[in-house]
mmCIF file with all atom_site columns, C-alpha atoms in Angstrom:
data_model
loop_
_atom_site.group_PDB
_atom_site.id
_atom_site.type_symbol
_atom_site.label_atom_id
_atom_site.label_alt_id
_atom_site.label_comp_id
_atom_site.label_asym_id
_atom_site.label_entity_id
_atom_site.label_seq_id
_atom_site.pdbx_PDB_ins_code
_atom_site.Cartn_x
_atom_site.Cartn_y
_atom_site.Cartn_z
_atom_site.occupancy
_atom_site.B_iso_or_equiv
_atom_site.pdbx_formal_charge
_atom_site.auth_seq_id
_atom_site.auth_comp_id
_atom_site.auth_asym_id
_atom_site.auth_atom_id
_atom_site.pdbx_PDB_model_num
ATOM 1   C CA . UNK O 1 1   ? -33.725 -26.105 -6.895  1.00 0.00 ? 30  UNK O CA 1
ATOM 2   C CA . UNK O 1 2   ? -30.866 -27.432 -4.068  1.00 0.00 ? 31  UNK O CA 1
ATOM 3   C CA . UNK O 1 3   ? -31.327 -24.430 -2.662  1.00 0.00 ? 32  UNK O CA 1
ATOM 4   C CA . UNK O 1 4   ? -35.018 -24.035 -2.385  1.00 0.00 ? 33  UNK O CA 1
ATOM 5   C CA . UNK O 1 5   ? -34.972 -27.534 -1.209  1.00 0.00 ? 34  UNK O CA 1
ATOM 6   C CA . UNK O 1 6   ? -32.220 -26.822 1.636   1.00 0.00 ? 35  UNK O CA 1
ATOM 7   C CA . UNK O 1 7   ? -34.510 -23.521 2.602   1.00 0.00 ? 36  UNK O CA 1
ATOM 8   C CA . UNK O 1 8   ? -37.489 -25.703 3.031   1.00 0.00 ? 37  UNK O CA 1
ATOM 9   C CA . UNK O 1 9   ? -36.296 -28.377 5.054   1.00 0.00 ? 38  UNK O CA 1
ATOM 10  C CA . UNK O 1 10  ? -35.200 -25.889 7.272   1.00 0.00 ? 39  UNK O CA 1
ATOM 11  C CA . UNK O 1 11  ? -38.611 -24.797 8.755   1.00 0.00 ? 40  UNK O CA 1
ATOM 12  C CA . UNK O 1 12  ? -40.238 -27.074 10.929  1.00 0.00 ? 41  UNK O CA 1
ATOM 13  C CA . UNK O 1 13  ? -44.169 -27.765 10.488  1.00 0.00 ? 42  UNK O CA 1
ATOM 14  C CA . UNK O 1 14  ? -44.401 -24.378 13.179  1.00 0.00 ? 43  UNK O CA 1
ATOM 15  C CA . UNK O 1 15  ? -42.738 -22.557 9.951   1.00 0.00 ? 44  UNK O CA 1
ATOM 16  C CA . UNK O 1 16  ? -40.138 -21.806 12.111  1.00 0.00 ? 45  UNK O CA 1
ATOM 17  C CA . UNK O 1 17  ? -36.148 -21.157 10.948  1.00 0.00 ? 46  UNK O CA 1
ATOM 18  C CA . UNK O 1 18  ? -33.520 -23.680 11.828  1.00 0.00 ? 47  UNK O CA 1
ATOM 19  C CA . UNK O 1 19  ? -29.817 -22.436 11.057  1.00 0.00 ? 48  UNK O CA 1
ATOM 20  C CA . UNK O 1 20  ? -28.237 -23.805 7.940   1.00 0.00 ? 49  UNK O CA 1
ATOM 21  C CA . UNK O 1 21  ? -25.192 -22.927 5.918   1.00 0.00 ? 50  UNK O CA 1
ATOM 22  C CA . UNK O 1 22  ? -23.992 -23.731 2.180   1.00 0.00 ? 51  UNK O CA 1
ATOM 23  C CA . UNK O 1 23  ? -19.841 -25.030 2.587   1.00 0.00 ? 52  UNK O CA 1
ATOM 24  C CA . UNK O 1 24  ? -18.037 -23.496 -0.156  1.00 0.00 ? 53  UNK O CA 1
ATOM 25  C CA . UNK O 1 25  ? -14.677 -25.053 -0.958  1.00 0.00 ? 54  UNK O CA 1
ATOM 26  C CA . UNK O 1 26  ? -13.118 -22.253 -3.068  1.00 0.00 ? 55  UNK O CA 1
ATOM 27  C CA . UNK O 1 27  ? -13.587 -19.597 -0.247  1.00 0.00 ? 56  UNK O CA 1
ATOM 28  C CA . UNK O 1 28  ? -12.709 -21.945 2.736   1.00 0.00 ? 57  UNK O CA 1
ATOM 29  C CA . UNK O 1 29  ? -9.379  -22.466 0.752   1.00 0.00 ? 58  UNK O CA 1
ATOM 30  C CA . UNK O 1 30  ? -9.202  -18.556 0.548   1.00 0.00 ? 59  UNK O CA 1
ATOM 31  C CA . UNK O 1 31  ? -9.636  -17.862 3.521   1.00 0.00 ? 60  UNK O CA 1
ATOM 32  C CA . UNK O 1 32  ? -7.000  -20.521 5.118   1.00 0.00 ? 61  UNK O CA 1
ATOM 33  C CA . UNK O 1 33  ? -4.463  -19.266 2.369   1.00 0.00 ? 62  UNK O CA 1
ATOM 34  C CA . UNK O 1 34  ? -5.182  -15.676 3.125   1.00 0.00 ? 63  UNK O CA 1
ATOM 35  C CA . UNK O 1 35  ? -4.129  -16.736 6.736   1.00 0.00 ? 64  UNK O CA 1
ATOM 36  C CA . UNK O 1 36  ? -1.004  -18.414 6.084   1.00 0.00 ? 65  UNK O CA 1
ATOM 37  C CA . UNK O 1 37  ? 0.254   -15.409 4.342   1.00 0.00 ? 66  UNK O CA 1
ATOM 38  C CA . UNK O 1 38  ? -0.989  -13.304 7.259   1.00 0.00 ? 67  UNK O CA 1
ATOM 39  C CA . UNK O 1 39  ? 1.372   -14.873 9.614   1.00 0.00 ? 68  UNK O CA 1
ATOM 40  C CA . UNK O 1 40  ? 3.865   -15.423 7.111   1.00 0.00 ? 69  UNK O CA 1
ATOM 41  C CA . UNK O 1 41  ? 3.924   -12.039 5.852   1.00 0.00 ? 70  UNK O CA 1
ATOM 42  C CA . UNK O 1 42  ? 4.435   -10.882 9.939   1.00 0.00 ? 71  UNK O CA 1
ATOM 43  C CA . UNK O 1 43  ? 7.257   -13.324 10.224  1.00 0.00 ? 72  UNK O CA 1
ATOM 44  C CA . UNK O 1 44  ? 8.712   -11.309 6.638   1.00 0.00 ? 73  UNK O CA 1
ATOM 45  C CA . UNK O 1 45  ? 8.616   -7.973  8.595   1.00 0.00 ? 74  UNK O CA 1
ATOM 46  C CA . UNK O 1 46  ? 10.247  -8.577  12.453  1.00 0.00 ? 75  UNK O CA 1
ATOM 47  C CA . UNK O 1 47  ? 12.943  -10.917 10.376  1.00 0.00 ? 76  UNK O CA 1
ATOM 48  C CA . UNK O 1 48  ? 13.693  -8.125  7.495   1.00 0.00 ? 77  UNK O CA 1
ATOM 49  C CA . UNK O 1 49  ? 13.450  -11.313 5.196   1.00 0.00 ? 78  UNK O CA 1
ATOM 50  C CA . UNK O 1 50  ? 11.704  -11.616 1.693   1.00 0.00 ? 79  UNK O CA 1
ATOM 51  C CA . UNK O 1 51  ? 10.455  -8.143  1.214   1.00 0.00 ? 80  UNK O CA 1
ATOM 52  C CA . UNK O 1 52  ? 12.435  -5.936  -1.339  1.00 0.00 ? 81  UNK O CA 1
ATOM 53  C CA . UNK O 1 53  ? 12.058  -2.998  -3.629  1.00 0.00 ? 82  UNK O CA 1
ATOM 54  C CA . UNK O 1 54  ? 12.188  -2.988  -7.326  1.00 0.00 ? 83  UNK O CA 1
ATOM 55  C CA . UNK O 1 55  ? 12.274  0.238   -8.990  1.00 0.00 ? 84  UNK O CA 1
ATOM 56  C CA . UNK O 1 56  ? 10.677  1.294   -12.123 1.00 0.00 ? 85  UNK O CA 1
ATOM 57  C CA . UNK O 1 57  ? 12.483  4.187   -14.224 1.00 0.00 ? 86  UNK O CA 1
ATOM 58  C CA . UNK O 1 58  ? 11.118  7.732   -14.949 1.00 0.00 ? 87  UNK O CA 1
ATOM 59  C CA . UNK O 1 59  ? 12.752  8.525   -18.592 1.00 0.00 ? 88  UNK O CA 1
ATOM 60  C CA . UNK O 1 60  ? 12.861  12.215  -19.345 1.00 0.00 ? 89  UNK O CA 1
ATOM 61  C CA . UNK O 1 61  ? 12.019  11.897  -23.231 1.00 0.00 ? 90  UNK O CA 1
ATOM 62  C CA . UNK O 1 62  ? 13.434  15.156  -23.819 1.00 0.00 ? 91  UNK O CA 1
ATOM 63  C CA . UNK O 1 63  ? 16.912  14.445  -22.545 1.00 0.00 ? 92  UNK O CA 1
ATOM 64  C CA . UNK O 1 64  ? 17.396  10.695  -22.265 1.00 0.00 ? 93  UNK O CA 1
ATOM 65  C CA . UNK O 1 65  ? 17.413  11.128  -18.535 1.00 0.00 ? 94  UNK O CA 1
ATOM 66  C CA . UNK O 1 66  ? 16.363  9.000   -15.811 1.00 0.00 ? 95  UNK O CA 1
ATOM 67  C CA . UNK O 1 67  ? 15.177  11.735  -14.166 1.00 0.00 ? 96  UNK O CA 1
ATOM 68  C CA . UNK O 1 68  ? 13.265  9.626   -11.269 1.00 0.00 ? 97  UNK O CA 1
ATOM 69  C CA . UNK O 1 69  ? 11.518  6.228   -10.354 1.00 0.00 ? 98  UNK O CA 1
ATOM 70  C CA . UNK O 1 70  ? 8.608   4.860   -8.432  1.00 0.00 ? 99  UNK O CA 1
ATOM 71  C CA . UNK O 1 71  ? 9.598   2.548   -5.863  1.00 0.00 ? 100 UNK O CA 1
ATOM 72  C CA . UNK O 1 72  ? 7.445   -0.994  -5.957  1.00 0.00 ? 101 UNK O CA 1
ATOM 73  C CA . UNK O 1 73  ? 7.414   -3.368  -3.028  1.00 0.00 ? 102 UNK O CA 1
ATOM 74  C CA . UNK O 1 74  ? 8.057   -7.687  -3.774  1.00 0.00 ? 103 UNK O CA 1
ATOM 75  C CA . UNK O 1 75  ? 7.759   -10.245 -1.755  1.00 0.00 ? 104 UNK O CA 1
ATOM 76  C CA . UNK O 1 76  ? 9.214   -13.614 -2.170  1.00 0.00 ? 105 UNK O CA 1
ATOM 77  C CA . UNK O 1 77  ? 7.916   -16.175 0.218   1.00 0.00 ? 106 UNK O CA 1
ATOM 78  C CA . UNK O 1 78  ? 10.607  -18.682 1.261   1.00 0.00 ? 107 UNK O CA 1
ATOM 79  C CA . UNK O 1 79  ? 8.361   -21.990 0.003   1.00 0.00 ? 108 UNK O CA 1
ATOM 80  C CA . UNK O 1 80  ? 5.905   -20.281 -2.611  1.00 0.00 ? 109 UNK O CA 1
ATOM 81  C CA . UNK O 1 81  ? 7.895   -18.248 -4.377  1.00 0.00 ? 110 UNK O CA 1
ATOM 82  C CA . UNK O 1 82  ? 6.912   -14.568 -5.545  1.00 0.00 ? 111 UNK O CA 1
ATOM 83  C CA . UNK O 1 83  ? 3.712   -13.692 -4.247  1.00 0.00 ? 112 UNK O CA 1
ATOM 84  C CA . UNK O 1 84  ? 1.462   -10.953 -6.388  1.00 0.00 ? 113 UNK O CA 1
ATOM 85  C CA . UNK O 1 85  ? 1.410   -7.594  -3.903  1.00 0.00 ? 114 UNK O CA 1
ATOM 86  C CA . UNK O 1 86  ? -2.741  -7.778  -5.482  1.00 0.00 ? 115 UNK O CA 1
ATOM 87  C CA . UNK O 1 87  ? -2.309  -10.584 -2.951  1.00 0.00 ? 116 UNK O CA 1
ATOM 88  C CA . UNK O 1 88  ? -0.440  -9.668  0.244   1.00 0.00 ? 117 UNK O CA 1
ATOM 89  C CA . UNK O 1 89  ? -1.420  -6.234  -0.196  1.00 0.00 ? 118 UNK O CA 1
ATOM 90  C CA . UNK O 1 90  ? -5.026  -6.645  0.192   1.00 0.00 ? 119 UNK O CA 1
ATOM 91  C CA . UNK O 1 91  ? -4.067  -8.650  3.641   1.00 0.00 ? 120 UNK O CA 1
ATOM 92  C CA . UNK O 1 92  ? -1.724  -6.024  5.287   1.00 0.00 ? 121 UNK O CA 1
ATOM 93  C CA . UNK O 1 93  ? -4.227  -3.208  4.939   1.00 0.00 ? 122 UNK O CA 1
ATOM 94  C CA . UNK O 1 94  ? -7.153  -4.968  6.601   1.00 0.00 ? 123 UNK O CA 1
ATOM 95  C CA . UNK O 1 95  ? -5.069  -6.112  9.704   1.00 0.00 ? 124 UNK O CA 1
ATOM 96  C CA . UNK O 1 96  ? -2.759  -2.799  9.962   1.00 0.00 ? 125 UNK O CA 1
ATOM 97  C CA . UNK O 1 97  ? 0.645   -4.202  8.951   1.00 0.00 ? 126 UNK O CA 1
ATOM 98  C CA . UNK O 1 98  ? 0.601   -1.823  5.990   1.00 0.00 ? 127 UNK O CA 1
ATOM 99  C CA . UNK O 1 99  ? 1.924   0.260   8.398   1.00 0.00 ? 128 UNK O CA 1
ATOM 100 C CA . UNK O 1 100 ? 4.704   -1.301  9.313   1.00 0.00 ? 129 UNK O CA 1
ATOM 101 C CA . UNK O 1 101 ? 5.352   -2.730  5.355   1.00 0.00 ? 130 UNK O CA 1
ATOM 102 C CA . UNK O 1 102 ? 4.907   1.259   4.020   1.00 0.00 ? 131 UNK O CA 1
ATOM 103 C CA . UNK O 1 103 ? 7.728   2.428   6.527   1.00 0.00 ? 132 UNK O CA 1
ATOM 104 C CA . UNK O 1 104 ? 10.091  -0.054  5.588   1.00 0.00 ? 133 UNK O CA 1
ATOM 105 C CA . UNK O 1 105 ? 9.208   1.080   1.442   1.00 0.00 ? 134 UNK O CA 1
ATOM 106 C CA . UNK O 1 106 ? 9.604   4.823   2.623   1.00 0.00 ? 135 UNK O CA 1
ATOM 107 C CA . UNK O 1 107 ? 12.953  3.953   4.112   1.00 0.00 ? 136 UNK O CA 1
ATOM 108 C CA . UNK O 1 108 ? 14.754  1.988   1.924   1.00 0.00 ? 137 UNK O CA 1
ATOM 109 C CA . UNK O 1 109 ? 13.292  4.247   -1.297  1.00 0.00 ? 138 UNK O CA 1
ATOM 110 C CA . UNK O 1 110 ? 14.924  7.134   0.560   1.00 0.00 ? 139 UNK O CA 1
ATOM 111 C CA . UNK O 1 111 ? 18.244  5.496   0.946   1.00 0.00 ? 140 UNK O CA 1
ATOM 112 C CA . UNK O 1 112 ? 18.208  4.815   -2.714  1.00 0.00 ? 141 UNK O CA 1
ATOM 113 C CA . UNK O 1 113 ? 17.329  8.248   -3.351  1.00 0.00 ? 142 UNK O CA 1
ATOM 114 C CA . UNK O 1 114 ? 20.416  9.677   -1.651  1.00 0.00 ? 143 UNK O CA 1
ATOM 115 C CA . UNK O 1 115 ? 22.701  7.589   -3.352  1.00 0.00 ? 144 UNK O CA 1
ATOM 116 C CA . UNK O 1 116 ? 21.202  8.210   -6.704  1.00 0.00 ? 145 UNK O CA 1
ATOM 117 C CA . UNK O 1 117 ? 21.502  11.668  -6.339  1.00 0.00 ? 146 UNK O CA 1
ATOM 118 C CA . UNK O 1 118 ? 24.713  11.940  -5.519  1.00 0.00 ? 147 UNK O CA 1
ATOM 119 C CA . UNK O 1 119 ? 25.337  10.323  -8.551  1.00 0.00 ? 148 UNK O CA 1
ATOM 120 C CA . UNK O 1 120 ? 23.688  12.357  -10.938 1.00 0.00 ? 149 UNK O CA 1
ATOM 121 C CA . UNK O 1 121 ? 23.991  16.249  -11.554 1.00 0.00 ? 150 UNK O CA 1
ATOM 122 C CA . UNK O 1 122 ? 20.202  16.494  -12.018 1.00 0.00 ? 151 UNK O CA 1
ATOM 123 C CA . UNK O 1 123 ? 17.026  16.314  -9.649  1.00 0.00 ? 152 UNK O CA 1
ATOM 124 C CA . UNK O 1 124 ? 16.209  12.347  -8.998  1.00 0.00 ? 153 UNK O CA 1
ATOM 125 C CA . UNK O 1 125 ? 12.707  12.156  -7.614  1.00 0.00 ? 154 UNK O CA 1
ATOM 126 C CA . UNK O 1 126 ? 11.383  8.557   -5.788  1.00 0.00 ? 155 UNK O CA 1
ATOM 127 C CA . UNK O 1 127 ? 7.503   8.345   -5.706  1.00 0.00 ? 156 UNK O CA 1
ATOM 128 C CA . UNK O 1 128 ? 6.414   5.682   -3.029  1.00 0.00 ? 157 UNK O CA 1
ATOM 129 C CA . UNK O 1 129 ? 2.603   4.721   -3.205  1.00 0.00 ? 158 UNK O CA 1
ATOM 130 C CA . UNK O 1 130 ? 0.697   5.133   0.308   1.00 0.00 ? 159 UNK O CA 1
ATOM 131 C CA . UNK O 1 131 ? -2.868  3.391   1.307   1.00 0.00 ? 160 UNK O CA 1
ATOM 132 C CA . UNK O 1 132 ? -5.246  5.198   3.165   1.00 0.00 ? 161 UNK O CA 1
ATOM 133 C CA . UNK O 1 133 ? -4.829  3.360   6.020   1.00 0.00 ? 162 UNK O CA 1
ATOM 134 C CA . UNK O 1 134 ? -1.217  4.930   6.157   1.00 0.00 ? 163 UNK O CA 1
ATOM 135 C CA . UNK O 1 135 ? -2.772  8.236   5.991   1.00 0.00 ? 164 UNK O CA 1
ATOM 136 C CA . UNK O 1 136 ? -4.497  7.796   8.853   1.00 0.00 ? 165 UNK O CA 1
ATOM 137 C CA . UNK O 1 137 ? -1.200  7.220   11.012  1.00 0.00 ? 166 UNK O CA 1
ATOM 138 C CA . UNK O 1 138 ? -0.939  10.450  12.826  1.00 0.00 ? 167 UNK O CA 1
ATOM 139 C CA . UNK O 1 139 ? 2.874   9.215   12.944  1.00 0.00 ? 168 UNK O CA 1
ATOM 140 C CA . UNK O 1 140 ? 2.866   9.435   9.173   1.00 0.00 ? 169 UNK O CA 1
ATOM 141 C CA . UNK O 1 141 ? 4.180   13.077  8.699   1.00 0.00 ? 170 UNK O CA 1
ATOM 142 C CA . UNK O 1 142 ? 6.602   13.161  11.554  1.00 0.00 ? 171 UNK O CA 1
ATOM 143 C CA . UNK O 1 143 ? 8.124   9.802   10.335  1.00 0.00 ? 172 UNK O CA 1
ATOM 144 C CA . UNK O 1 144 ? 8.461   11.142  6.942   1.00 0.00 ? 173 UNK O CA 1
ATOM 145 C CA . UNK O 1 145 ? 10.492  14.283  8.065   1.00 0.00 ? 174 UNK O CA 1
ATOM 146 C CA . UNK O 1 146 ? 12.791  11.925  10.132  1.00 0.00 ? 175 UNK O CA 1
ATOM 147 C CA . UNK O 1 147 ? 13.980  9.899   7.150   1.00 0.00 ? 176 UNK O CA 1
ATOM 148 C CA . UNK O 1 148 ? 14.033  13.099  5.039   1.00 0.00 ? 177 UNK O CA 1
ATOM 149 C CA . UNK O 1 149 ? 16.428  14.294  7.379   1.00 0.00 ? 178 UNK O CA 1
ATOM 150 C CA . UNK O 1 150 ? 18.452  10.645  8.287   1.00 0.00 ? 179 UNK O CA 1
ATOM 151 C CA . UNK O 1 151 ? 19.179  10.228  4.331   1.00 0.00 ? 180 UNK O CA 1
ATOM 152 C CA . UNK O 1 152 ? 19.439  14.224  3.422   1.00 0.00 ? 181 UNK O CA 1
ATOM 153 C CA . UNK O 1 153 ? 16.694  13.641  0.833   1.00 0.00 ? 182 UNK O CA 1
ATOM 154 C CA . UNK O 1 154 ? 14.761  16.783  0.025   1.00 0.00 ? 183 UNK O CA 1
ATOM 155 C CA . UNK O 1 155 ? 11.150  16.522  0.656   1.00 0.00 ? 184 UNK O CA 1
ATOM 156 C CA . UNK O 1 156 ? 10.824  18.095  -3.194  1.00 0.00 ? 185 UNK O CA 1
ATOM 157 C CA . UNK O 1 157 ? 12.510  14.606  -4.576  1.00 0.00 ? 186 UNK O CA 1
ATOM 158 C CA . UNK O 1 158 ? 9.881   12.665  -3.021  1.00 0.00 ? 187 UNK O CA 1
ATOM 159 C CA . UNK O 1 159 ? 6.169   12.225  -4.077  1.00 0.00 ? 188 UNK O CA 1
ATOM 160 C CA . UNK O 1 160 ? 3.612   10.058  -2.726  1.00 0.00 ? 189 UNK O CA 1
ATOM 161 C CA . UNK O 1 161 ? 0.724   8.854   -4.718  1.00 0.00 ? 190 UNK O CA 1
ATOM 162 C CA . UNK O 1 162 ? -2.496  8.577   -3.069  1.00 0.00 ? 191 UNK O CA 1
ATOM 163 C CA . UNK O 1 163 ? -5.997  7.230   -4.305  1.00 0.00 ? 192 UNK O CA 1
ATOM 164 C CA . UNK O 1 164 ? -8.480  9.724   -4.580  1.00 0.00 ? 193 UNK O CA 1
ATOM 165 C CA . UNK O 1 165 ? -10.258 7.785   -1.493  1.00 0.00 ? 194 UNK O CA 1
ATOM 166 C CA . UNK O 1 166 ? -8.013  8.996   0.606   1.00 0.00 ? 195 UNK O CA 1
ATOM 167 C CA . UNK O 1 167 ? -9.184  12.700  -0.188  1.00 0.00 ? 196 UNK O CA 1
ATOM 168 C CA . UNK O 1 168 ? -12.508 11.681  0.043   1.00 0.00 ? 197 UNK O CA 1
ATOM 169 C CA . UNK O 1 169 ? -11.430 10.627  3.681   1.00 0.00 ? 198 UNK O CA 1
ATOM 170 C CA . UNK O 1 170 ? -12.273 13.449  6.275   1.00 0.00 ? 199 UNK O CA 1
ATOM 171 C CA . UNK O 1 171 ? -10.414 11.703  9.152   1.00 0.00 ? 200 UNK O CA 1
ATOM 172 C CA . UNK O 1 172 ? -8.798  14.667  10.703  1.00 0.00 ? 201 UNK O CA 1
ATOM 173 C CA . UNK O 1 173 ? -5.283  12.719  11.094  1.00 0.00 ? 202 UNK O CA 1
ATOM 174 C CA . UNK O 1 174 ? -5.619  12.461  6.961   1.00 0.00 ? 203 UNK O CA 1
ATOM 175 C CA . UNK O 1 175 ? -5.975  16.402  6.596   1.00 0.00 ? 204 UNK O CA 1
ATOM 176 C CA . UNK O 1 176 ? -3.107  17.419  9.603   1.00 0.00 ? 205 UNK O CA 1
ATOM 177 C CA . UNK O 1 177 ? -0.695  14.726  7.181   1.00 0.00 ? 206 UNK O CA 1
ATOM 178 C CA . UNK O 1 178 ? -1.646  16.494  3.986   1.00 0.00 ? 207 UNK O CA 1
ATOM 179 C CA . UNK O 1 179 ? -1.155  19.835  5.124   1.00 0.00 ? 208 UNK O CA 1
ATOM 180 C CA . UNK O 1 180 ? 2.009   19.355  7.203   1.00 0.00 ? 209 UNK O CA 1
ATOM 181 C CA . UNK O 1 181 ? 3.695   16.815  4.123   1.00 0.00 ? 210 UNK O CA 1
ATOM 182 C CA . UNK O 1 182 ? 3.145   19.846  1.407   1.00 0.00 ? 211 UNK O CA 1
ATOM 183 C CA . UNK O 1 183 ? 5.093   22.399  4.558   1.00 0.00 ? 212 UNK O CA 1
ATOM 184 C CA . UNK O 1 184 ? 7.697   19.735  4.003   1.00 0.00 ? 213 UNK O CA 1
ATOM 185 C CA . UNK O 1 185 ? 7.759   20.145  -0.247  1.00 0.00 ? 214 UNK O CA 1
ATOM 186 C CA . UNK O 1 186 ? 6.492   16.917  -0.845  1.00 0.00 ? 215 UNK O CA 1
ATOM 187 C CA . UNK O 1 187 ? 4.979   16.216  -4.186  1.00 0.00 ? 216 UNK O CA 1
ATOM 188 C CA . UNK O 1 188 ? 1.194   14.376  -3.966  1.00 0.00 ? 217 UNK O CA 1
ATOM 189 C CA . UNK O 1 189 ? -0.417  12.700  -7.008  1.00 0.00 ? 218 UNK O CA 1
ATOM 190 C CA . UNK O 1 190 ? -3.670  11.490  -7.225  1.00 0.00 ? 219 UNK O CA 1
ATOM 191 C CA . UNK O 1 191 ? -2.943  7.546   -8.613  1.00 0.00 ? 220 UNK O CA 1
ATOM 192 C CA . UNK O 1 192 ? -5.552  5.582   -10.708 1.00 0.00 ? 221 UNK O CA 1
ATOM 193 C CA . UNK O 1 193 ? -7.912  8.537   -10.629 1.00 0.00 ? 222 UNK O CA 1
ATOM 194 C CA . UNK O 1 194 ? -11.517 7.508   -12.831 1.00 0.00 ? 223 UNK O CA 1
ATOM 195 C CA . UNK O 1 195 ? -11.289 4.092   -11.151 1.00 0.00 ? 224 UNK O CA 1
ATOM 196 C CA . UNK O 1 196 ? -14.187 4.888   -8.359  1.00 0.00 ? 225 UNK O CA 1
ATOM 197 C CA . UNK O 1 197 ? -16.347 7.664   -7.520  1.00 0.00 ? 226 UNK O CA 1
ATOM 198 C CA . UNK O 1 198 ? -14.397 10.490  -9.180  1.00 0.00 ? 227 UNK O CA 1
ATOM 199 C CA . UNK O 1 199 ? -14.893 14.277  -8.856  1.00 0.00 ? 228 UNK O CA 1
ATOM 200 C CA . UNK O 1 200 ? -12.768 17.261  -10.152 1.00 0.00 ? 229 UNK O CA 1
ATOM 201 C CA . UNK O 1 201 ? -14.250 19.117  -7.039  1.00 0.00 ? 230 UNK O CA 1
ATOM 202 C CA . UNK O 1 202 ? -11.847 16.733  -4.753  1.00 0.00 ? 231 UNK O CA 1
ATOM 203 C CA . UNK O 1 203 ? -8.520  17.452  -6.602  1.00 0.00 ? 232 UNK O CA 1
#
């Protein structure tokens, strides 16, 4: 009834539109918060402060072997505290810094990699998840085989997990990085595959 009452008084006796606008609290307190983490999270990246890697275990069942992990990215804000990456993640892929944020992951999960290895007397594999917006970095492959070559990781130790968007994708940078990562060895995965518009055909 507010509404339809709003929408009326905003014709004149012409029948003409005026502008109007509903002010909704929740999403102006969004939007401001979204903001502050924007610049917050930028200050995180050219200071190397706050952002870290946590590493979940692959476990070999056979064996008893931790036989790999996938390589999560955290980010502890110096006055909030932890900050959910369903969050901050969100922000850095609509204004770019994903790219920035997934070659910081790629590094530091390849640095771990080498040293793990030379620890164990078995393959250790590190998968790192990449957005599509990272896929569409024509820099993506070329960066990829640099740190593969700084840390002496083999391109078969690492996999990337990729939604099934990004296949879905026919930017031409996204096909020139699939084809020239799999030259390299790398491993691809298709993560949280049945979540969205899903088709065998694509795989």
């Amino acid at each position: 009834e507010a509404l339809r009452a709003a929408l009326s008084a905003a014709q004149d006796s012409r029948g003409s539109r005026k502008g109007w606008a509903l002010y909704d609290a929740q999403a102006d307190k969004a939007h401001k918060r979204a903001f502050s983490l924007l610049a917050d999270l930028r200050r995180a990246i050219e200071t190397d402060t706050g952002l870290s890697l946590c590493f979940q275990p692959r476990i070999d069942f056979r064996t008893g072997r931790c036989v790999g992990a996938e390589a999560l990215l955290r980010w502890t804000h110096p006055t909030l505290g932890p900050i959910s990456p369903g969050e901050f993640i969100p922000v850095a892929e609509e204004t770019g810094l994903i790219v920035p944020i997934g070659q910081y992951v790629l590094s530091q999960a390849l640095e771990m990699t080498a040293k793990w290895s030379g620890q164990r007397r078995w393959p250790f594999k590190i998968a790192v998840n990449l957005s599509p917006r990272q896929f569409r970095d024509e820099n993506l492959a070329s960066f990829i085989q640099e740190k593969l070559h700084e840390t002496g990781v083999s391109g078969r130790n690492l996999e990337l997990e990729i939604t099934e968007g990004v296949l879905m994708d026919d930017t031409p940078a996204i096909a020139i990085n699939l084809r020239l990562l799999s030259e390299m060895g790398v491993r691809l995965s298709i993560d949280d595959f049945g979540t969205g518009y899903s088709s065998l055909g694509y795989l």
